[in-house]
Each structure stands twice: as structure tokens, then as C-alpha cells.
XYZ file of C-alpha atoms in Angstrom:
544
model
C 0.000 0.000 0.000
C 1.383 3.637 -0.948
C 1.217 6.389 1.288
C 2.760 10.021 2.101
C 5.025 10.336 5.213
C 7.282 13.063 6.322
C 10.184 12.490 7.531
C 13.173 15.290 9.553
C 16.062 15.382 7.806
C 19.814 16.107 9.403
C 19.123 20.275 8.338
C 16.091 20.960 10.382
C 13.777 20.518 7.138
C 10.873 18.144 7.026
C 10.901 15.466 3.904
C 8.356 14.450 2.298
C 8.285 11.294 0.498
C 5.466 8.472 -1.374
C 6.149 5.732 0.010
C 4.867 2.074 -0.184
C 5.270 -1.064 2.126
C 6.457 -4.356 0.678
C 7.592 -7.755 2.678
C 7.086 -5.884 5.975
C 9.624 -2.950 4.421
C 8.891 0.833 3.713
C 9.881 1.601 -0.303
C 10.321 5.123 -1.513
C 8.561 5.505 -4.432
C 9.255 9.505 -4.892
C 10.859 12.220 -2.855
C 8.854 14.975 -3.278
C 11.154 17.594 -1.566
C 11.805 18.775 1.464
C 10.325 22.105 3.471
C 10.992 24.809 5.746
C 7.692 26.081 6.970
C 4.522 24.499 8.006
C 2.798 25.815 4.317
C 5.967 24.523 2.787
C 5.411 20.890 4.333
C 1.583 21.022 3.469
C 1.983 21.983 -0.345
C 4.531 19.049 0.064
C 2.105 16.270 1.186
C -0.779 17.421 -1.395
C 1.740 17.394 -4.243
C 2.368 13.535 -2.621
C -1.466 12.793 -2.301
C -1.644 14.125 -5.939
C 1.242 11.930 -7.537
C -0.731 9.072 -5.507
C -4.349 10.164 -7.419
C -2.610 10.766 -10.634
C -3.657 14.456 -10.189
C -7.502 13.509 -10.914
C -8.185 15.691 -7.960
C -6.900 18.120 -5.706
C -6.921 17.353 -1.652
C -7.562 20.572 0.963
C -5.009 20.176 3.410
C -5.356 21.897 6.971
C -3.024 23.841 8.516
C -2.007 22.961 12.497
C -2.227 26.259 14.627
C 1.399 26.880 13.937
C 1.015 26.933 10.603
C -2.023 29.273 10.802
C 0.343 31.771 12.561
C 2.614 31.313 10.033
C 0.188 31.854 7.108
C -1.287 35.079 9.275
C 2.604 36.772 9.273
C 3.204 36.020 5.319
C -0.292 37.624 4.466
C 0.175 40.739 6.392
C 4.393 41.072 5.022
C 3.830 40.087 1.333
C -0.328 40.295 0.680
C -0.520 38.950 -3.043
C -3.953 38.927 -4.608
C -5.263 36.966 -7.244
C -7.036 38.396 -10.131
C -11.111 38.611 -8.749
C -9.932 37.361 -5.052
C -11.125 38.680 -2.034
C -9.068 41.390 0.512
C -6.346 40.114 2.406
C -8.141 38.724 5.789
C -6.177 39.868 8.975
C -4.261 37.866 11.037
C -6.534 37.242 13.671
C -8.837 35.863 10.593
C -6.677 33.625 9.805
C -5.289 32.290 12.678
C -8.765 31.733 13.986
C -10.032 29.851 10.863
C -9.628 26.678 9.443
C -7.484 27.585 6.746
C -7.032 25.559 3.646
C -4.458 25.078 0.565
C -7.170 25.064 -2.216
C -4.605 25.638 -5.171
C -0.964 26.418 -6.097
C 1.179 27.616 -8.561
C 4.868 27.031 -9.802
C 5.206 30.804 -10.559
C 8.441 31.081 -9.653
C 9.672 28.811 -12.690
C 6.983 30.398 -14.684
C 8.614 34.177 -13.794
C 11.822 33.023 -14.556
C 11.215 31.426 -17.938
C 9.125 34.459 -18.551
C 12.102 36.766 -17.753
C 14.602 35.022 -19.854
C 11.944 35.004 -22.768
C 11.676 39.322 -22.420
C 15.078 39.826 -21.968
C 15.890 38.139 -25.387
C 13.614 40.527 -26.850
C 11.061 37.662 -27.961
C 8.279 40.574 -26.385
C 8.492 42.007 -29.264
C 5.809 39.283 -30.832
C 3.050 40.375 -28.291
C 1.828 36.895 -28.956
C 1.303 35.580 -25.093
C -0.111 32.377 -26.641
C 3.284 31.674 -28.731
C 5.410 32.571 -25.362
C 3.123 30.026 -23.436
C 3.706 27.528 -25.909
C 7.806 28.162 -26.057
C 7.862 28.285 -22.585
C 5.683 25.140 -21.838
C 8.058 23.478 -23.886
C 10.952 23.633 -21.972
C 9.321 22.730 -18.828
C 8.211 19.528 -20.567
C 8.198 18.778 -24.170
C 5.077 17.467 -25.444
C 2.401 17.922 -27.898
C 0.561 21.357 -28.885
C -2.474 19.579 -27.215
C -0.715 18.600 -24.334
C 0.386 21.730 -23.709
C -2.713 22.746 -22.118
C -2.394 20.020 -18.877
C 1.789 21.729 -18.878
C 0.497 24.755 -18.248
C -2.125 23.800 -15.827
C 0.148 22.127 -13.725
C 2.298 24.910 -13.333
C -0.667 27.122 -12.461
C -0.997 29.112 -15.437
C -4.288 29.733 -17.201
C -3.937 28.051 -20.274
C -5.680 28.698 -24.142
C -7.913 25.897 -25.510
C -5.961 23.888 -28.036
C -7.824 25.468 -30.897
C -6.348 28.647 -29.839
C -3.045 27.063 -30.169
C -3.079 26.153 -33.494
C -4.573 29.144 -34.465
C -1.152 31.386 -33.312
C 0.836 28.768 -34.934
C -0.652 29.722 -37.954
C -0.041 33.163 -37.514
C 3.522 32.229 -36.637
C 3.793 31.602 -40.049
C 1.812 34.332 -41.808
C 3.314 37.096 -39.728
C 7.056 35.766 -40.069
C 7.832 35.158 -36.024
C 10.981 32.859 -37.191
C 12.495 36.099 -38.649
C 11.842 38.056 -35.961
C 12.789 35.587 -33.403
C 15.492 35.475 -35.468
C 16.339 39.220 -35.430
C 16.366 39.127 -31.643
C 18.814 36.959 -31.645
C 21.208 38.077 -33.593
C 20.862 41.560 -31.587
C 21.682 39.559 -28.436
C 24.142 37.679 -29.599
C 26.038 40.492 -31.126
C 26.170 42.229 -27.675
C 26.964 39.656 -25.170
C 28.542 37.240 -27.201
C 31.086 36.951 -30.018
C 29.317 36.615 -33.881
C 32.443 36.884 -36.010
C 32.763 33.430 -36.001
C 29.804 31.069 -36.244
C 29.042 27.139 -36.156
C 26.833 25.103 -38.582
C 25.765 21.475 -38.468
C 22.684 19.755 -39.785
C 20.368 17.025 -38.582
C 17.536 15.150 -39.877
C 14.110 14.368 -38.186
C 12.398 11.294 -39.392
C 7.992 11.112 -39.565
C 6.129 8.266 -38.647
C 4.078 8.381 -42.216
C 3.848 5.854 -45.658
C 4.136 8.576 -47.744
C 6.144 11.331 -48.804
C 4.754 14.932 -50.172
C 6.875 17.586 -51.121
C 8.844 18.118 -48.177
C 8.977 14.990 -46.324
C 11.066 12.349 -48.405
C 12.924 9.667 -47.980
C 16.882 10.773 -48.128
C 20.255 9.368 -47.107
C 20.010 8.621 -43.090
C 22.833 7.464 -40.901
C 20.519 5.245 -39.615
C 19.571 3.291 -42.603
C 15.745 4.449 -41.752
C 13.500 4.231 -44.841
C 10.878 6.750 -42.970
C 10.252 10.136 -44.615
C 12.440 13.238 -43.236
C 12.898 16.562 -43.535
C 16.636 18.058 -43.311
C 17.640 20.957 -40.666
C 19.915 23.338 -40.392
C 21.344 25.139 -38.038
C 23.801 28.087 -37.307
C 24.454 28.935 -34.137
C 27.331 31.551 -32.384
C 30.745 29.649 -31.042
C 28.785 29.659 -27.525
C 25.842 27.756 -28.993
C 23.219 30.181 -28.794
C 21.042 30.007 -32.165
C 21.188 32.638 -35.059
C 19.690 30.889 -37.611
C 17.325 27.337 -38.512
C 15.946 26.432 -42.044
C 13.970 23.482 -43.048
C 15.298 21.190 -46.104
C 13.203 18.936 -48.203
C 14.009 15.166 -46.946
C 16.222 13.863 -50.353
C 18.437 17.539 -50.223
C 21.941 16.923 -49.687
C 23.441 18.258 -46.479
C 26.487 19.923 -48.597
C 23.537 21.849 -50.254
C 22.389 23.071 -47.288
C 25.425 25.584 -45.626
C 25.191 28.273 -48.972
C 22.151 29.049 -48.385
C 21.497 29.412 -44.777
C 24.692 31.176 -44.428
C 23.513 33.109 -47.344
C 19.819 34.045 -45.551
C 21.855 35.196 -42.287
C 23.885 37.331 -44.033
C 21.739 38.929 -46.533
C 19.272 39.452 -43.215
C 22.159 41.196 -41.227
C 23.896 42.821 -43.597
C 27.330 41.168 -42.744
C 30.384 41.350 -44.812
C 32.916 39.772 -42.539
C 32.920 36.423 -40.413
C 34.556 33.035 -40.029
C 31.919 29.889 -41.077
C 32.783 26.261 -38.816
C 31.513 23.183 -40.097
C 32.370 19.786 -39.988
C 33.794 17.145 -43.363
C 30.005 16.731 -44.123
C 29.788 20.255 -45.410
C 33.400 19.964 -47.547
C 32.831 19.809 -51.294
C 34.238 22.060 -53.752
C 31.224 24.154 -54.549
C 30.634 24.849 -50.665
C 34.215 26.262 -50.439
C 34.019 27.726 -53.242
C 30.850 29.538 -52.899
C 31.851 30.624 -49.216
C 34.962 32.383 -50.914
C 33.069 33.907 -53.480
C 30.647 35.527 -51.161
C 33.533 37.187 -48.844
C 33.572 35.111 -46.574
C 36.074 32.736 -44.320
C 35.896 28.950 -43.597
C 37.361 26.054 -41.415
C 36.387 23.118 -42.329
C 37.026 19.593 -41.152
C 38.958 17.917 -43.983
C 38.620 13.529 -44.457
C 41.843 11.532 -43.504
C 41.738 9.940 -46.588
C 43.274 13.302 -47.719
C 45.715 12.916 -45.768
C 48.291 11.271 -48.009
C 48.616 13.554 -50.819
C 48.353 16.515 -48.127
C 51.355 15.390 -45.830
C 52.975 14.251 -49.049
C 55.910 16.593 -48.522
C 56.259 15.424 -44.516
C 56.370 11.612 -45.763
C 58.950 11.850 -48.471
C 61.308 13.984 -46.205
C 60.024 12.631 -42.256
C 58.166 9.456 -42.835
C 55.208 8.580 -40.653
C 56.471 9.887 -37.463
C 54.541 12.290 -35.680
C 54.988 13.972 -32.159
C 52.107 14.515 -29.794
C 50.422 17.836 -30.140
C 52.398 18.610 -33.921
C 50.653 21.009 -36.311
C 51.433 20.762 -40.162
C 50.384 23.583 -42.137
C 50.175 23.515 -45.715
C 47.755 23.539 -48.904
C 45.322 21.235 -50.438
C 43.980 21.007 -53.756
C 40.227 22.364 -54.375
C 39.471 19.918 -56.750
C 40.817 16.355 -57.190
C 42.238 16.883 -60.641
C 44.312 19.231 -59.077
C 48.149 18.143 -59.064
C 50.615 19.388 -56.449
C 54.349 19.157 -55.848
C 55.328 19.617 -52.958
C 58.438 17.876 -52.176
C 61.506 19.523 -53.779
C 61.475 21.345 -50.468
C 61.789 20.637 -47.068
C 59.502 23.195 -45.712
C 56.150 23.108 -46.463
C 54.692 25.562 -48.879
C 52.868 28.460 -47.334
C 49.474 29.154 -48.517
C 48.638 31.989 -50.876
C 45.388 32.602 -53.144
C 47.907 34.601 -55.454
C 50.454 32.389 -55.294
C 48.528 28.253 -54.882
C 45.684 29.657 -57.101
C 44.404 26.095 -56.804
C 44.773 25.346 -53.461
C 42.990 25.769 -49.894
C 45.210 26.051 -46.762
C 45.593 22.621 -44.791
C 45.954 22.666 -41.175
C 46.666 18.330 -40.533
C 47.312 18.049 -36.746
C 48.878 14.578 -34.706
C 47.111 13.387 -31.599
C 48.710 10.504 -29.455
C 45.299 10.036 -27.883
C 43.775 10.305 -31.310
C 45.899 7.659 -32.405
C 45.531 5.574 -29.723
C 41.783 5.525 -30.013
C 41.712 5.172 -33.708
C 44.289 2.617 -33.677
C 41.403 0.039 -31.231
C 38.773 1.505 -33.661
C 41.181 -0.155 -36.641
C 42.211 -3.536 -34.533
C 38.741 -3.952 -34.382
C 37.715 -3.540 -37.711
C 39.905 -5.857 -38.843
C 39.205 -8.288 -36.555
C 35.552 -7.797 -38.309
C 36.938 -7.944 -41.354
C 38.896 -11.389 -40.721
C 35.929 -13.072 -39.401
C 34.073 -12.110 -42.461
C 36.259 -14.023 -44.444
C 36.459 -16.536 -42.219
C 32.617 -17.044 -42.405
C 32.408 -16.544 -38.619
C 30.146 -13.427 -39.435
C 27.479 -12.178 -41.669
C 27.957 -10.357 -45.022
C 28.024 -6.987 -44.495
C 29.437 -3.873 -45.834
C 32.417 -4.762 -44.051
C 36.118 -2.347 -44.419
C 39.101 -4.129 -45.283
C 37.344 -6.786 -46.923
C 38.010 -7.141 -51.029
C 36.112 -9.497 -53.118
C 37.227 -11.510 -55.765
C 36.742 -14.137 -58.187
C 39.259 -15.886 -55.820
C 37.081 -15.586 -52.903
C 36.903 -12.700 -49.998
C 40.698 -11.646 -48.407
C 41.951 -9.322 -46.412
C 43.022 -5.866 -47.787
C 46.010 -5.396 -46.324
C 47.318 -2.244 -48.610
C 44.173 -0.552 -47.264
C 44.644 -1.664 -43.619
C 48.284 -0.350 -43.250
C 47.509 2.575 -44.777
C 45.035 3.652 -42.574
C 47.654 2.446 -39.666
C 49.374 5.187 -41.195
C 47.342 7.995 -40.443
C 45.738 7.254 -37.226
C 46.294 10.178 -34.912
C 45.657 12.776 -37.512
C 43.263 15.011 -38.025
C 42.764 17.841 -41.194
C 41.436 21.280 -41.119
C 40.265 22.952 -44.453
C 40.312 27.345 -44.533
C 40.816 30.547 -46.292
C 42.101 31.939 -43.564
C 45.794 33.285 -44.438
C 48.194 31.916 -41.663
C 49.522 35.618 -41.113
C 45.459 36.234 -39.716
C 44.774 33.084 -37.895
C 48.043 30.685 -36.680
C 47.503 26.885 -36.966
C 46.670 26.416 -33.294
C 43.439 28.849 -33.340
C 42.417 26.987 -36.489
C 42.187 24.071 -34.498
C 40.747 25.622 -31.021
C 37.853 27.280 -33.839
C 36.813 23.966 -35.056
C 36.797 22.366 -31.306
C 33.619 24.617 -30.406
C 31.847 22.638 -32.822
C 30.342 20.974 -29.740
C 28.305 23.456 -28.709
C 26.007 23.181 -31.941
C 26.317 19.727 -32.081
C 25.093 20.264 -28.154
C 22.098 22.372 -28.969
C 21.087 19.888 -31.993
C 21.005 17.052 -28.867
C 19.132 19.170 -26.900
C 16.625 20.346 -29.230
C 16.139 16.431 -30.280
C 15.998 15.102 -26.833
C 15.030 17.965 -24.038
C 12.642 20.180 -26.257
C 11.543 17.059 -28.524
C 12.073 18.986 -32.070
C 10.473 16.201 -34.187
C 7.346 17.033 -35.196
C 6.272 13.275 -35.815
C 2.753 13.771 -36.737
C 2.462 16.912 -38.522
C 0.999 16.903 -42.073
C 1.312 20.199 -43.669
C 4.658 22.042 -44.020
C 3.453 25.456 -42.549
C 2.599 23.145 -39.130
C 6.149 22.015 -39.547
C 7.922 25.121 -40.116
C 5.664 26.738 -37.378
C 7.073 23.951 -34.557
C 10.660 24.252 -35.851
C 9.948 28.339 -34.853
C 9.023 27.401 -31.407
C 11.660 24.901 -30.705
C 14.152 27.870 -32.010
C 12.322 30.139 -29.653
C 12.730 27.702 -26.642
C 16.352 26.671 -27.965
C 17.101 30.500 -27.552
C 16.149 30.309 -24.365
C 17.201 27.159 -23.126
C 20.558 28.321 -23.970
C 20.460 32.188 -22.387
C 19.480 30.573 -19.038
C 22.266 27.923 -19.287
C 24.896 30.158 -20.132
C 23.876 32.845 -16.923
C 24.049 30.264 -14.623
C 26.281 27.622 -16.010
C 23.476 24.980 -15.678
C 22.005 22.658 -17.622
C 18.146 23.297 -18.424
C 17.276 20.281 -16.491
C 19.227 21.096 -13.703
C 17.447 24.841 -13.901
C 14.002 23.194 -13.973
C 14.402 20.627 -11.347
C 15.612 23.455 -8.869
C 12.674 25.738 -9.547
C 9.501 23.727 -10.098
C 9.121 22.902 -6.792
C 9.161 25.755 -5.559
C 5.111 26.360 -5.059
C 2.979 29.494 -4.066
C 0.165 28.344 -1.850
C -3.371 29.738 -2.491
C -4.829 29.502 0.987
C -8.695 30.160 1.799
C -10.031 30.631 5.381
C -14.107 31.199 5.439
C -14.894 33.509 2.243
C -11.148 35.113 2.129
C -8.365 33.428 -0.290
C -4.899 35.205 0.161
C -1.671 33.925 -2.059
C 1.204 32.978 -0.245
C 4.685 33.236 -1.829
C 7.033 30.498 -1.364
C 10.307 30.379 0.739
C 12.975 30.500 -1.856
C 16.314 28.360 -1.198
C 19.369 29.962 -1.425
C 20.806 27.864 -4.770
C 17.131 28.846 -6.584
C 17.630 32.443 -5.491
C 20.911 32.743 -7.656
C 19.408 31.365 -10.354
C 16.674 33.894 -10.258
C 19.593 36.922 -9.956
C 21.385 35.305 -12.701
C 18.710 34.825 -14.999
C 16.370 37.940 -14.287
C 19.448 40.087 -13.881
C 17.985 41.506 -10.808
C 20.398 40.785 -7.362
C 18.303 40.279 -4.675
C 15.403 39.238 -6.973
């Protein structure tokens, strides 16, 4: 049998906890949290009794006389009324009253997410029904219907799903992605660093037969066979989002970078900045299209490059490498291009006057690199082997070469790729006289901060939009993920905490409506000190 208990804990706070007894043993089941106060405790146990009822009903709770004294003091030192609720009851009202917890609110969270939301402009949309649904989505990620019981439970007044829909539709007829959009650029450009930004691309997959004109069936890393749409996404070298866009399902990812870097800068008016994106995006017409419209690259270059690259350091060096070595040198922009490098010691020096045909090359040698990529290879072959063995299925298998003879192993392939474990290549424009080898490098390393808001916005703000038909709905949810994504990431990078970390800390935190005879009063909550600095760091107010 379940029940609630409190329990004292070693810090003077009382725990409360749903509990259930098994083979003559108490279980926890849930700790709710712990309180301060007597109204603390009492929101604490009804929360309990409501995770027991699945939250079909809500329980009045009655105060003890202490409590009551306690309840009196907060509504004479911080009287709070609700919209249509009575005058604040005096003391002696109160204290001589039953007094019971007939609702509460998480408005605590709810200001928060509310202040991060104005102070990245997003106000600007006087759309309260968009915020709702931007913010509801970072407190749990579910559907637009859903939405509704999100915002109940946090105590907000929520619109009928109809109403929903409807501002999602004028998401898209009044442009909100471009002015979300606008807002972020302007914060981003003063508290952040915009001269260099990071682009990577996903793709979300739809639980539907058939394709239409955006959903299609394209190349997945997956192997799905489920229609998809292909997104992309810039974002500043902190992570915080500047840009999305929404590919048909069969477009190549290369395809997608010229564009959406094109879009940001046409809608900004920027001449000057430094583009980061990883091998996926590095084909000749990217590059080439990058250069052409002023602008600067790094991108991650494929190891199989390697060898005509580091052709100059292999005639004169061999394969030896030291830990932490940086090679810089050029790189053909197209394959048919044929370079010479190794009359000379010294590698060449890129120049767009001078290698005409040529990127610059920045190859660097890891030991830990190596190390890992050298189990990654022992295992392949040891794939590979039992392959030809027949001690394993048929697959697409590396190091494997077919014959009329029969299946054997490819050993010219294998030691060559012994060869070049440990390194890693770096494609630019950037003259080394601008940006040395080393910041090339420490550039392409803060790749993981889109890759980190791609996982977030696929896993904590659920950006597939599984079953939505028509493209507007889609473009319309990929606007309020951006919106939340915005700011998910302003609250994580004032406080240095995760967004589930941020949540956990401040949804418990409950105001108490309290009614004693015809009088209901609101009752702030007692705020813990580790909440209170997230409310200073997010609202900007000290002492918030």
C-alpha cells in the first residue's frame, strides 16, 4: 500500500516522500522535496497525495495552529492577490479559521522562464499564446495539445488547443521565425562573439507511408526508410542560435550551408565572419561559394586526404609524428588538381595569389587520437577477418576485397590507414599571417556546442514534429523549438546549468493559495538559497 510520510532530515527541514510497504519494508517511491515552513510541508504532502491520485483531484489540506500563525505573518508582510480574489483577511482571521491550501502555482519557474523570454527581446511578438507555448516546452516537451495540462500544472491559465493552433498559424503568416530570429542576432552580437559562427545539420524522421513535397525519404545514418525533412542550423561559437531552415528530406546536407549562411547574411547585412563546419559540409562548390561571397571557412577535412596533403612530410620525415604537432600547408580544391610539394623541405605556405588552386591545410597529430583510432582499426579488422572466415554475416564490411578468388583481407588498405591514425585535417581561407595553426584548431573544437544544442533540441525540447501533415505546421514547430532553444541556452549560459538542472531546482518551488471562510490570500514560497541565484542570474535583478 502507498502512502505520504514526512520524515526530519539532518538540516532541520521536514521530507516528504510516497512511500509504499512491501515484505514488511517501507519503499520510496518519490521524494517529493523537502520544506521549511509548516505551508511549505503542506503543499509538500498534497503534491504527494496528488502523484498518488494521478492528479484527478486536488486534496484541501489543513493547517495545524502553527502553521495558521505562520500563514497570518506572510499575508500581512507580502499580501498577493489573485485576479477577482477577495481582501487580504487579517491575522486574527486567519489564525482563527480553518485555513485551507485550495490551489498552487509554480510561478516562480513560470517568472523566470518568462524573464529570460523578455530579456531576449522575444516581447516584441506580443503573442502571449506563442510565449506560453515556447515556454511550456521547456518545462516539458510534449504535444501542442498537451500543452494545455503543462500549463495547468504549473498554475498558469492556459488557451484551448484550438487557440493554439490558431497562433501557430499566424507564426507563419506574420514571419515570427524572422523576428525571433532578429532578436537573436541583436543579443548575440552584444553579449557574445558573432564573427565566427558554427553550422551542423540534422535530420528528423515522420512516422508516415508517404512522402509529399517536403517529407522524403533521403540518405540517413541510420539506414531508416521513414520520410524526413533536413535541418539546419547556425548557431554563435557559444551555442546560442542565429539561424534554422527546413530542407526537403532527399536535399543533400552539402547543399544546405550556402544558403542558410547566405539568408543570415543577406538578413544582417554582414560582410565579414569566419563559417565552422564539420567534413560533411566539404565539397568544392561549398568552399568555393563561401569564398566567393567574402567570406572565411574552417572546415574539417577527411583523412583519406591525408596522403597527398602530408605528401611533402612523408617523403622527407616518414610517418612519425609527435604529440600535439601542427602541419600547415595547402590542399587542392578539386581532385584533378596536381601538387608538388616535395623539392622542399619546408612546407609551402598558402597563398590565393600564389597556390591559385589550393585551400590552406591545417593536418594536426594526436597521441590520444591515435591511440583511439588505432582500437577503432584492430577492431575492424578483426571484423573484417571473421568475415572471411565465415564466422560473421555479409556486411558492408572495411578491409574486406572481393574476388573471383574468394573474400581476403586488404592489407594495402589496412596499413595505410595504420598510417594515419592520430591525424586530423582542417580545411580554410584563412591566411596563416590572420589566424596561426593552433586557433584553427581551437575554432573547429567549439563545434560541440552546436552539435550540443542539436542534442538538446532532439531530446530535451523534442524537435520532431512526428505527426504533422502540412509544411506550414512544420515550419511553425521548428519556430518554437528555435524560440525555446534560444532560451534554453540564455538561461544555461547565466548560470552555467544545464536546463534540467534549472528546472528541477525551480519547479518545486510552489505558491500556496490559501482560503479561510470567504477570504483566499496567495502565499509566496520560501525561496532556497541555490534557486535564489538562479533567479539573480537569470532575471538580472540581485536580490530578486
Amino acid at each position: 500500500m502507498a502512502f505520504v510520510r514526512k520524515v526530519r532530515t539532518g538540516s532541520g527541514a521536514t521530507a516528504v516522500q510516497v512511500v509504499q510497504k512491501r515484505h514488511g519494508k517501507l519503499e520510496i517511491i518519490q521524494h517529493v522535496g523537502s520544506g521549511h515552513s509548516p505551508v511549505e510541508v503542506a503543499l509538500l504532502v498534497q503534491r504527494g497525495r496528488e502523484i498518488l491520485q494521478g492528479e484527478q483531484e486536488a486534496l484541501d489540506l489543513r493547517v495545524d495552529p502553527v502553521a495558521d500563525t505562520v500563514v497570518a505573518r506572510a499575508a500581512e508582510q507580502q499580501p498577493a492577490l489573485l485576479p477577482g480574489s477577495s481582501p487580504p483577511a487579517p491575522a486574527s482571521s486567519l489564525n482563527a479559521q480553518g485555513v485551507q491550501v485550495v490551489g498552487t502555482s509554480s510561478d516562480v519557474l513560470w517568472s523566470t522562464l518568462r524573464a529570460a523570454y523578455a530579456r531576449l527581446g522575444f516581447g516584441i511578438l506580443a503573442d502571449e499564446v506563442f510565449e506560453q507555448v515556447v515556454l511550456a516546452r521547456l518545462v516539458e516537451p510534449t504535444s501542442k495539445r498537451d500543452t494545455v495540462r503543462v500549463l495547468k500544472g504549473l498554475g498558469v491559465d492556459p488557451p484551448h488547443h484550438t487557440t493554439i493552433y490558431r497562433h501557430l498559424r499566424q507564426a507563419q503568416d506574420q514571419d515570427y521565425r524572422d523576428r525571433v530570429a532578429e532578436q537573436c542576432f541583436a543579443h548575440a552580437s552584444t553579449s557574445g562573439d558573432i564573427s565566427l559562427v558554427l553550422y551542423d545539420v540534422t535530420t528528423l524522421y515522420f512516422e508516415a507511408k508517404n512522402e509529399d513535397e517536403l517529407r522524403k525519404v533521403g540518405y540517413s545514418k541510420e539506414r531508416r526508410v521513414d520520410p524526413q525533412i533536413v535541418v539546419g542550423l547556425l548557431v554563435d561559437r557559444e551555442g546560442f542560435p542565429l539561424e534554422i531552415g527546413c530542407f526537403e528530406g532527399n536535399h543533400a546536407e552539402t547543399r544546405t550551408i550556402v544558403p542558410l549562411i547566405k539568408q543570415f547574411q543577406a538578413r544582417h547585412n554582414l560582410a565579414d565572419m569566419v563559417v565552422v563546419a564539420d567534413a560533411g559540409m566539404l565539397s568544392a562548390t561549398n568552399l568555393t561559394a563561401l569564398d566567393e561571397a567574402g567570406l572565411r571557412f574552417i572546415v574539417g577535412s577527411r583523412v583519406t586526404k591525408a596522403p597527398a596533403d602530408l605528401a611533402n612530410h612523408f617523403h622527407w620525415h616518414g610517418d612519425a609524428f609527435t604529440d600535439g604537432q601542427l602541419i600547415d600547408t595547402i590542399t587542392p580544391r578539386h581532385g584533378n588538381t596536381k601538387t608538388d610539394t616535395k623539392r622542399r623541405r619546408r612546407e609551402p605556405v598558402w597563398d590565393p595569389k600564389k597556390y591559385p588552386g589550393h585551400w590552406r591545410a591545417v593536418w594536426a597529430y594526436s597521441r590520444k587520437r591515435a591511440t583511439r583510432d588505432g582500437h577503432t582499426l584492430t577492431a575492424q579488422e578483426n571484423r573484417a577477418r571473421a568475415v572471411i572466415d565465415g564466422d560473421a554475416a555479409v556486411k558492408s564490411t572495411r578491409f574486406v576485397k572481393t574476388t573471383a578468388a574468394g573474400r581476403t583481407l586488404d592489407e594495402a588498405s589496412l596499413e595505410r590507414a595504420r598510417r594515419l591514425v592520430g591525424l586530423k585535417g582542417y580545411v580554410t581561407n584563412i591566411p596563416a599571417d590572420i589566424m596561426p595553426p593552433a586557433e584553427v584548431l581551437s575554432s573547429y573544437h567549439d563545434l560541440w556546442h552546436v552539435e550540443q544544442s542539436f542534442r538538446m533540441s532532439k531530446t530535451d525540447l523534442q524537435a520532431r514534429p512526428m505527426f504533422h501533415r502540412q509544411r506550414d505546421a512544420i515550419e511553425a514547430h521548428l519556430t518554437v523549438v528555435f524560440a525555446a532553444l534560444a532560451v534554453a541556452r540564455f538561461m544555461q549560459n547565466a548560470t552555467g546549468q544545464s536546463l534540467k538542472k534549472i528546472i528541477t531546482t525551480l519547479r518545486p518551488i510552489q505558491s500556496a493559495l490559501l482560503r479561510a471562510g470567504s477570504h483566499t490570500q496567495l502565499i509566496p514560497p520560501h525561496i532556497p538559497q541555490n534557486a535564489a541565484l538562479i533567479l539573480d542570474q537569470i532575471t538580472g535583478k540581485p536580490g530578486h
